[in-house]
Amino acid sequence: TNGVTTIDPGYKNTGSCLSSITFLDGEKGILRYRGYSIEELAEKADFLEVIYLLIFGELPTQDQLDKFHADIKSKSVVDDDIKKILDAFPKSAHPMGVLSSLTSALTAFNPSSVNVDSEEEMYNAIIKILGKFPVLVAWTLRKKQGLPLDYGDNNLGYVENVLKMMFCKPNESYVQNEIVVNALDKLLILHADHEQNCSTSTVRIVGSSHAGLFASLSSGISALWGPLHGGANQAVLEMLEAIKEDGGDTKKYMAKAKDKNDPFRLMGFGHRVYKNFDPRAKIIKVAADEVLANLGVDDPILDIAKGLEQEALNDPYFVDRKLYPNVDFYSGIIYRAMGIPVEMFTVMFALGRLPGWIAQWREMRERKEPIGRPRQIYTGENLRPFVSVEKR
Ligand code: SDX
């Protein structure tokens, strides 16, 4: 053998790196970005501050924040030819597939971004993607809706500009809804990083071959797309809708989730690390009540979600397996109340996770991590002689 004695499927017990960006304690339900608690950041910071904090390690002064935002705005133009790639997609294309392709395509229009050997080159690549990604996010929605693309407004805040590009109507001035701006800002903060989750590990391992930042991020978007990961926020709403259509019979779906022969899972429940509660889910659940009340939205889906949570909290199958609502369980209810279509939910997750992917990728490159290349235990055929096709 090659000396490998144990295999760790899904890396459940493997640490891949040293990192100083995000701290999780799964038992205590603790999440901190660069030492600041997620509760304080969600309450007191805004998303652009958190982007700066995750990437550069400190909360920015006002001057640093203003310069950072100005630099990002100066690089927010997306090459017009990217629109030709966008146009080539059918309207039915899932926005995550479109976003992953457009993000990878950015390399073609910004070839210099592949070299990040100097701090300046690294900084330029980072502000380019922070400027262009929100445009691509908005364009995936506009494509789906058959609406003309919007280039944003550099006089707006970072999150306000995303909303304007997503929702402005042609030939109408766009009026910001403060409730929506604040809710999206908080949701993006809550999604911003989560140590070595599947998509972040993907970004790090792709980047470890010294593939460019945009190519690495494109891979992370693909990993996030899966329903077991970021795609769960879309799957949760589809599940809740199915339960509503089925007369709100949560008991039937709880039974399906426990039935080993039924592939159905209670989407939005369970987590590899959190074994008591996901602190983000607690914050989002409170926010869901507030946002829907402030927007005057009465969505029966929220009551179904709360009913499911209550049942699961009292069900031995879930309690024994320490299955609790995760970040994806309530987030879609808020996105929907904001008028974001369900197939865009995971794109919103990607927008939130962008700074975390960037910070982790930068840390991996700055620390000159070796190329990711695990071994295996071989279980295939022993040596055997070739047989010509006549004799097979
Ligand atoms: C995210 O890693 C991160 O930090 C991810 C994330 C981030 O911010 O990056 O937090 C974002 O991806 C949140 C998770 C979103 N996914 C879902 O909500 C999909 C549903 N959840 C599951 O598929 C599952 O709980 C995972 C993927 C989240 C975790 O999977 P694990 O750690 O590999 O756990 P497992 O599949 O081995 O399950 C352990 C047991 C099994 O039962 P037994 O075989 O022991 O009898 O719990 C059961 C599973 O069948 N189980 C569930 C369940 N989740 C686990 N049973 C019913 N419904 C579920 N949701």
mmCIF file of C-alpha atoms and ligand atoms in Angstrom, residues 12 194 197 227-230 232 257 260 265-272 280 317-318 321 323 326-328 349 353, ligand 1:
data_model
loop_
_atom_site.group_PDB
_atom_site.id
_atom_site.type_symbol
_atom_site.label_atom_id
_atom_site.label_comp_id
_atom_site.label_asym_id
_atom_site.label_seq_id
_atom_site.Cartn_x
_atom_site.Cartn_y
_atom_site.Cartn_z
ATOM 1 C CA LYS A 12 -15.459 14.570 8.659
ATOM 2 C CA HIS A 194 -17.938 29.625 7.380
ATOM 3 C CA ASN A 197 -17.236 24.251 4.211
ATOM 4 C CA PRO A 227 -28.782 20.913 -2.635
ATOM 5 C CA LEU A 228 -26.772 19.497 0.269
ATOM 6 C CA HIS A 229 -24.900 22.835 0.495
ATOM 7 C CA GLY A 230 -26.036 26.294 -0.621
ATOM 8 C CA ALA A 232 -30.539 23.858 0.227
ATOM 9 C CA ALA A 257 -37.431 12.336 6.350
ATOM 10 C CA LYS A 260 -34.367 5.171 5.407
ATOM 11 C CA ARG A 265 -34.453 14.827 3.649
ATOM 12 C CA LEU A 266 -35.778 17.689 5.715
ATOM 13 C CA MET A 267 -33.935 20.373 3.756
ATOM 14 C CA GLY A 268 -32.521 23.187 5.875
ATOM 15 C CA PHE A 269 -31.954 20.784 8.777
ATOM 16 C CA GLY A 270 -28.696 19.329 9.991
ATOM 17 C CA HIS A 271 -25.119 20.504 9.877
ATOM 18 C CA ARG A 272 -21.691 18.902 9.852
ATOM 19 C CA ARG A 280 -27.209 32.198 11.944
ATOM 20 C CA TYR A 317 -34.937 10.844 15.340
ATOM 21 C CA PHE A 318 -33.856 14.466 14.923
ATOM 22 C CA ARG A 321 -28.954 12.964 15.386
ATOM 23 C CA LEU A 323 -30.500 17.885 13.592
ATOM 24 C CA ASN A 326 -29.353 25.586 9.607
ATOM 25 C CA VAL A 327 -28.696 28.872 7.825
ATOM 26 C CA ASP A 328 -30.758 27.752 4.828
ATOM 27 C CA PHE A 349 -25.886 32.855 -0.915
ATOM 28 C CA ARG A 353 -20.071 34.009 0.574
HETATM 29 C C1 SDX B 1 -24.828 24.638 4.345
HETATM 30 O O1 SDX B 1 -20.423 23.198 6.049
HETATM 31 C C2 SDX B 1 -21.008 24.301 6.176
HETATM 32 O O2 SDX B 1 -20.685 25.142 7.015
HETATM 33 C C3 SDX B 1 -22.146 24.542 5.199
HETATM 34 C C4 SDX B 1 -22.897 25.854 5.414
HETATM 35 C C5 SDX B 1 -22.031 27.056 5.115
HETATM 36 O O3 SDX B 1 -22.312 28.132 5.668
HETATM 37 O O4 SDX B 1 -21.129 26.932 4.238
HETATM 38 O O5 SDX B 1 -23.333 25.940 6.764
HETATM 39 C C6 SDX B 1 -24.106 25.952 4.499
HETATM 40 O O6 SDX B 1 -24.540 23.920 3.420
HETATM 41 C C7 SDX B 1 -25.846 24.235 5.378
HETATM 42 C C8 SDX B 1 -26.416 22.804 5.117
HETATM 43 C C9 SDX B 1 -27.494 22.898 4.024
HETATM 44 N N1 SDX B 1 -27.922 21.513 3.653
HETATM 45 C C10 SDX B 1 -29.145 21.054 3.966
HETATM 46 O O7 SDX B 1 -29.948 21.653 4.681
HETATM 47 C C11 SDX B 1 -29.474 19.685 3.352
HETATM 48 C C12 SDX B 1 -30.048 18.758 4.427
HETATM 49 N N2 SDX B 1 -28.984 18.456 5.386
HETATM 50 C C13 SDX B 1 -28.226 17.260 5.209
HETATM 51 O O8 SDX B 1 -28.089 16.768 3.928
HETATM 52 C C14 SDX B 1 -27.037 17.106 6.152
HETATM 53 O O9 SDX B 1 -27.496 17.381 7.408
HETATM 54 C C15 SDX B 1 -25.777 17.904 5.882
HETATM 55 C C16 SDX B 1 -25.323 17.769 4.473
HETATM 56 C C17 SDX B 1 -25.996 19.346 6.199
HETATM 57 C C18 SDX B 1 -24.689 17.386 6.826
HETATM 58 O O10 SDX B 1 -24.414 16.098 6.407
HETATM 59 P P1 SDX B 1 -23.440 15.136 7.257
HETATM 60 O O11 SDX B 1 -22.708 15.898 8.307
HETATM 61 O O12 SDX B 1 -22.644 14.367 6.266
HETATM 62 O O13 SDX B 1 -24.440 14.216 8.033
HETATM 63 P P2 SDX B 1 -25.034 12.826 7.492
HETATM 64 O O14 SDX B 1 -25.553 13.016 6.089
HETATM 65 O O15 SDX B 1 -24.011 11.764 7.714
HETATM 66 O O16 SDX B 1 -26.288 12.598 8.463
HETATM 67 C C19 SDX B 1 -26.109 12.064 9.790
HETATM 68 C C20 SDX B 1 -27.434 11.349 10.084
HETATM 69 C C21 SDX B 1 -27.852 10.364 9.013
HETATM 70 O O17 SDX B 1 -28.706 9.429 9.630
HETATM 71 P P3 SDX B 1 -28.080 7.948 10.028
HETATM 72 O O18 SDX B 1 -27.450 7.409 8.736
HETATM 73 O O19 SDX B 1 -27.056 8.247 11.095
HETATM 74 O O20 SDX B 1 -29.251 7.134 10.516
HETATM 75 O O21 SDX B 1 -28.493 12.314 10.150
HETATM 76 C C22 SDX B 1 -29.414 12.055 9.079
HETATM 77 C C23 SDX B 1 -28.719 11.169 8.080
HETATM 78 O O22 SDX B 1 -29.657 10.364 7.394
HETATM 79 N N3 SDX B 1 -29.734 13.353 8.506
HETATM 80 C C24 SDX B 1 -30.956 13.747 8.140
HETATM 81 C C25 SDX B 1 -30.807 15.073 7.701
HETATM 82 N N4 SDX B 1 -29.522 15.439 7.804
HETATM 83 C C26 SDX B 1 -28.860 14.374 8.300
HETATM 84 N N5 SDX B 1 -32.142 13.099 8.141
HETATM 85 C C27 SDX B 1 -33.214 13.812 7.681
HETATM 86 N N6 SDX B 1 -33.138 15.111 7.257
HETATM 87 C C28 SDX B 1 -31.951 15.767 7.242
HETATM 88 N N7 SDX B 1 -31.877 17.024 6.825
#
